[in-house]
Coordinates of C-alpha atoms in Angstrom, one line a residue:
N1 CA -8.9 -190.9 -104.5
L2 CA -8.5 -187.5 -103.0
E3 CA -8.6 -186.1 -106.5
K4 CA -11.5 -188.2 -107.6
R5 CA -13.6 -187.0 -104.5
Y6 CA -12.7 -183.2 -105.2
Q7 CA -13.9 -183.8 -108.7
N8 CA -17.1 -185.3 -107.9
E9 CA -17.7 -182.6 -105.0
T10 CA -17.3 -180.0 -107.9
L11 CA -19.6 -182.1 -110.0
M12 CA -22.0 -182.3 -107.2
M13 CA -22.0 -178.6 -106.5
E14 CA -22.6 -177.8 -110.2
R15 CA -25.6 -180.1 -110.3
I16 CA -27.0 -178.2 -107.2
A17 CA -26.5 -174.8 -108.7
A18 CA -28.2 -176.1 -111.5
G19 CA -31.1 -177.7 -109.6
D20 CA -30.6 -181.0 -110.5
T21 CA -31.2 -183.4 -107.8
S22 CA -30.4 -186.4 -109.6
G23 CA -27.3 -185.5 -111.2
A24 CA -26.3 -184.1 -107.7
L25 CA -27.3 -187.4 -106.1
K26 CA -25.1 -189.5 -108.5
A27 CA -22.0 -187.3 -107.7
L28 CA -22.8 -188.0 -104.1
S29 CA -22.9 -191.5 -104.5
R30 CA -19.4 -191.6 -106.2
I31 CA -18.2 -189.6 -103.3
T32 CA -19.5 -191.9 -100.7
R33 CA -18.0 -195.0 -102.5
I34 CA -14.8 -193.3 -102.4
G35 CA -15.1 -192.6 -98.7
M36 CA -14.2 -189.6 -96.3
D37 CA -11.1 -189.2 -94.2
V38 CA -11.9 -190.0 -90.7
R39 CA -11.6 -186.9 -88.7
S40 CA -12.4 -188.1 -85.1
S41 CA -12.1 -191.4 -83.5
D42 CA -15.8 -190.8 -82.3
S43 CA -17.9 -191.8 -85.3
I44 CA -20.8 -189.4 -84.4
S45 CA -18.4 -186.5 -84.2
S46 CA -16.8 -187.6 -87.5
Q47 CA -20.3 -187.6 -89.2
H48 CA -21.1 -184.4 -87.7
Y49 CA -18.2 -183.0 -89.2
Y50 CA -18.9 -184.1 -92.6
L51 CA -22.3 -183.2 -92.6
A52 CA -21.4 -179.4 -91.5
V53 CA -18.8 -179.6 -94.6
M54 CA -21.7 -181.0 -96.7
N55 CA -24.1 -178.2 -95.7
T56 CA -21.6 -175.5 -96.3
L57 CA -20.8 -177.0 -99.8
C58 CA -24.6 -177.2 -100.6
R59 CA -25.1 -173.8 -99.6
K60 CA -22.4 -172.2 -101.6
A61 CA -23.5 -174.2 -104.4
A62 CA -27.2 -172.9 -104.2
E63 CA -25.9 -169.4 -104.0
K64 CA -24.1 -169.8 -107.1
G65 CA -27.4 -171.1 -108.5
G66 CA -29.0 -167.8 -107.7
V67 CA -30.7 -168.1 -104.5
H68 CA -31.0 -165.1 -102.2
P69 CA -28.7 -165.5 -99.0
Y70 CA -31.8 -164.8 -97.1
Y71 CA -33.2 -168.4 -98.1
L72 CA -29.8 -169.7 -97.9
D73 CA -29.4 -168.5 -94.2
E74 CA -32.5 -170.0 -93.3
I75 CA -31.9 -173.7 -94.7
S76 CA -28.8 -173.7 -93.6
R77 CA -29.4 -173.0 -90.1
E78 CA -32.4 -175.5 -90.2
M79 CA -29.7 -178.3 -91.4
S80 CA -27.3 -177.2 -88.9
V81 CA -29.4 -177.5 -86.1
K82 CA -30.7 -180.9 -87.3
I83 CA -27.3 -182.1 -87.6
L84 CA -26.2 -181.2 -84.2
K85 CA -29.4 -182.8 -82.7
T86 CA -29.0 -186.0 -84.3
Y87 CA -26.9 -188.9 -82.8
N88 CA -27.9 -191.6 -84.5
M89 CA -25.7 -192.9 -87.0
E90 CA -28.5 -194.4 -89.5
T91 CA -30.1 -191.0 -89.5
L92 CA -26.9 -189.3 -89.9
G93 CA -26.0 -191.6 -92.7
R94 CA -29.2 -190.4 -94.7
M95 CA -28.6 -186.8 -94.0
P96 CA -26.3 -185.9 -97.0
A97 CA -29.1 -187.2 -99.6
E98 CA -31.7 -184.9 -97.5
I99 CA -29.3 -182.0 -97.5
L100 CA -28.6 -182.1 -101.0
A101 CA -32.2 -182.4 -102.0
G102 CA -33.2 -179.4 -99.8
Y103 CA -30.6 -177.1 -101.7
C104 CA -31.6 -178.5 -105.0
R105 CA -35.3 -177.8 -104.4
C106 CA -34.3 -174.3 -102.9
V107 CA -32.5 -173.7 -106.3
A108 CA -35.5 -175.0 -108.5
E109 CA -37.9 -172.9 -106.6
L110 CA -36.1 -169.8 -105.7
N111 CA -33.5 -169.2 -108.2
V112 CA -33.7 -165.4 -109.6
S113 CA -30.8 -165.4 -111.8
G114 CA -31.7 -164.8 -115.4
Y115 CA -34.4 -162.1 -114.5
S116 CA -34.0 -158.2 -114.3
H117 CA -33.0 -156.6 -111.3
T118 CA -36.3 -155.3 -110.5
V119 CA -37.8 -158.7 -111.0
S120 CA -35.2 -160.4 -108.8
R121 CA -36.0 -157.9 -106.2
A122 CA -39.7 -158.5 -106.6
L123 CA -39.2 -162.3 -106.2
N124 CA -37.1 -162.1 -103.3
Y125 CA -39.6 -159.7 -101.6
I126 CA -42.5 -161.8 -102.5
N127 CA -40.9 -165.1 -101.1
A128 CA -39.8 -163.5 -98.0
N129 CA -43.1 -161.9 -97.2
L130 CA -45.7 -164.8 -98.3
D131 CA -47.2 -164.5 -94.9
S132 CA -48.2 -160.9 -95.3
Q133 CA -51.6 -160.1 -95.6
K134 CA -50.8 -157.0 -97.5
L135 CA -48.7 -158.5 -100.3
S136 CA -49.8 -157.0 -103.5
L137 CA -48.7 -155.5 -106.5
A138 CA -49.2 -152.3 -104.9
A139 CA -47.1 -153.3 -101.9
V140 CA -44.5 -154.6 -104.0
A141 CA -44.1 -151.8 -106.2
D142 CA -44.0 -149.5 -103.2
E143 CA -41.4 -151.5 -101.4
L144 CA -39.3 -151.6 -104.6
N145 CA -39.8 -148.0 -105.4
V146 CA -41.3 -148.4 -109.0
S147 CA -44.5 -147.7 -110.7
R148 CA -47.3 -150.7 -110.5
S149 CA -47.6 -150.5 -114.4
Y150 CA -43.9 -150.9 -114.8
L151 CA -43.7 -154.0 -112.1
S152 CA -46.7 -155.4 -113.7
A153 CA -45.3 -155.2 -117.1
R154 CA -42.0 -156.5 -116.3
F155 CA -43.4 -159.5 -114.2
K156 CA -45.7 -160.7 -117.0
E157 CA -43.0 -160.2 -119.6
E158 CA -40.3 -162.4 -117.7
L159 CA -42.5 -164.8 -115.7
H160 CA -45.3 -165.2 -118.2
Q161 CA -47.7 -164.8 -115.3
T162 CA -49.0 -161.8 -113.2
L163 CA -47.5 -161.0 -109.7
T164 CA -50.9 -161.9 -108.1
D165 CA -50.9 -165.4 -109.7
Y166 CA -47.2 -166.0 -108.8
T167 CA -48.0 -165.1 -105.1
A168 CA -51.0 -167.2 -105.0
K169 CA -49.1 -170.2 -106.5
R170 CA -46.1 -169.7 -103.9
R171 CA -48.7 -169.6 -101.2
I172 CA -50.2 -172.7 -102.3
E173 CA -46.7 -174.3 -102.6
N174 CA -45.7 -173.1 -99.0
A175 CA -48.9 -174.7 -97.8
Q176 CA -48.2 -177.9 -99.5
E177 CA -44.7 -178.1 -97.7
L178 CA -46.1 -177.3 -94.4
L179 CA -48.8 -180.0 -94.8
R180 CA -46.0 -182.4 -96.0
D181 CA -43.3 -181.4 -93.6
T182 CA -45.2 -180.5 -90.2
S183 CA -47.8 -181.6 -87.8
L184 CA -49.5 -178.6 -88.0
P185 CA -53.4 -178.6 -88.1
V186 CA -54.9 -177.6 -91.4
Q187 CA -56.6 -174.3 -90.1
D188 CA -53.1 -173.2 -88.8
I189 CA -51.6 -173.8 -92.3
A190 CA -54.5 -172.1 -93.8
S191 CA -54.0 -169.0 -91.8
L192 CA -50.3 -168.9 -92.2

C-alpha cells in the first residue's frame, strides 16, 4: 500500500504540473482509497498534518508546472491559513480536492514555461500588477528594460495576442474570480 500511495502521489503531482485537474483528482481518489497513516490520536490534528503535506506536494508540483514562486507563495499561504482555521472534519475532508483544484487552476492560468525569458518575465510582471492603473506596454517594457517594439513583437509572436489584450483578459478573469469567491460589492471589484 505504501508503494501504491507513493506511485499515486507522483502521478497526482505530474497531473498537477500539467494543469490536469481531472487526472490529478483520479490519482487523489486512489490515494484516499489506500488511506493515510494516522499521525495523531486526534483526528483533527491528523487531518491538519495530512492537508499541510498535501498543500506542500501541490505547491511543488505547480512549481514544476512553470508557475512563478510569487503566485505559489500566495496560494500556499491562503491554503495554510484555511487549513489551520478549520476544525470541522467534513469540511477538512473536502479540502484535498479543493487544494488540488486550486493549484491545477494556477498552473493552467499562470504557467510561463515554454515562453522566452522576456515574455515569461512580462507575464509574471503583468499578473503581479493587474491592479496597477499604469500597467501598459510602455510600463512593462520599461520594467523589463527592453524596447516597446521588441516586447510587443515577442508577445504577439508567442501568445498570438497583444500585451494590452492579454492584460484586459487577465483583469476580467480576476474580476470573475472575485465575483465568484468573495462577497465584495460589484463596484469594489470594478475599481480593483
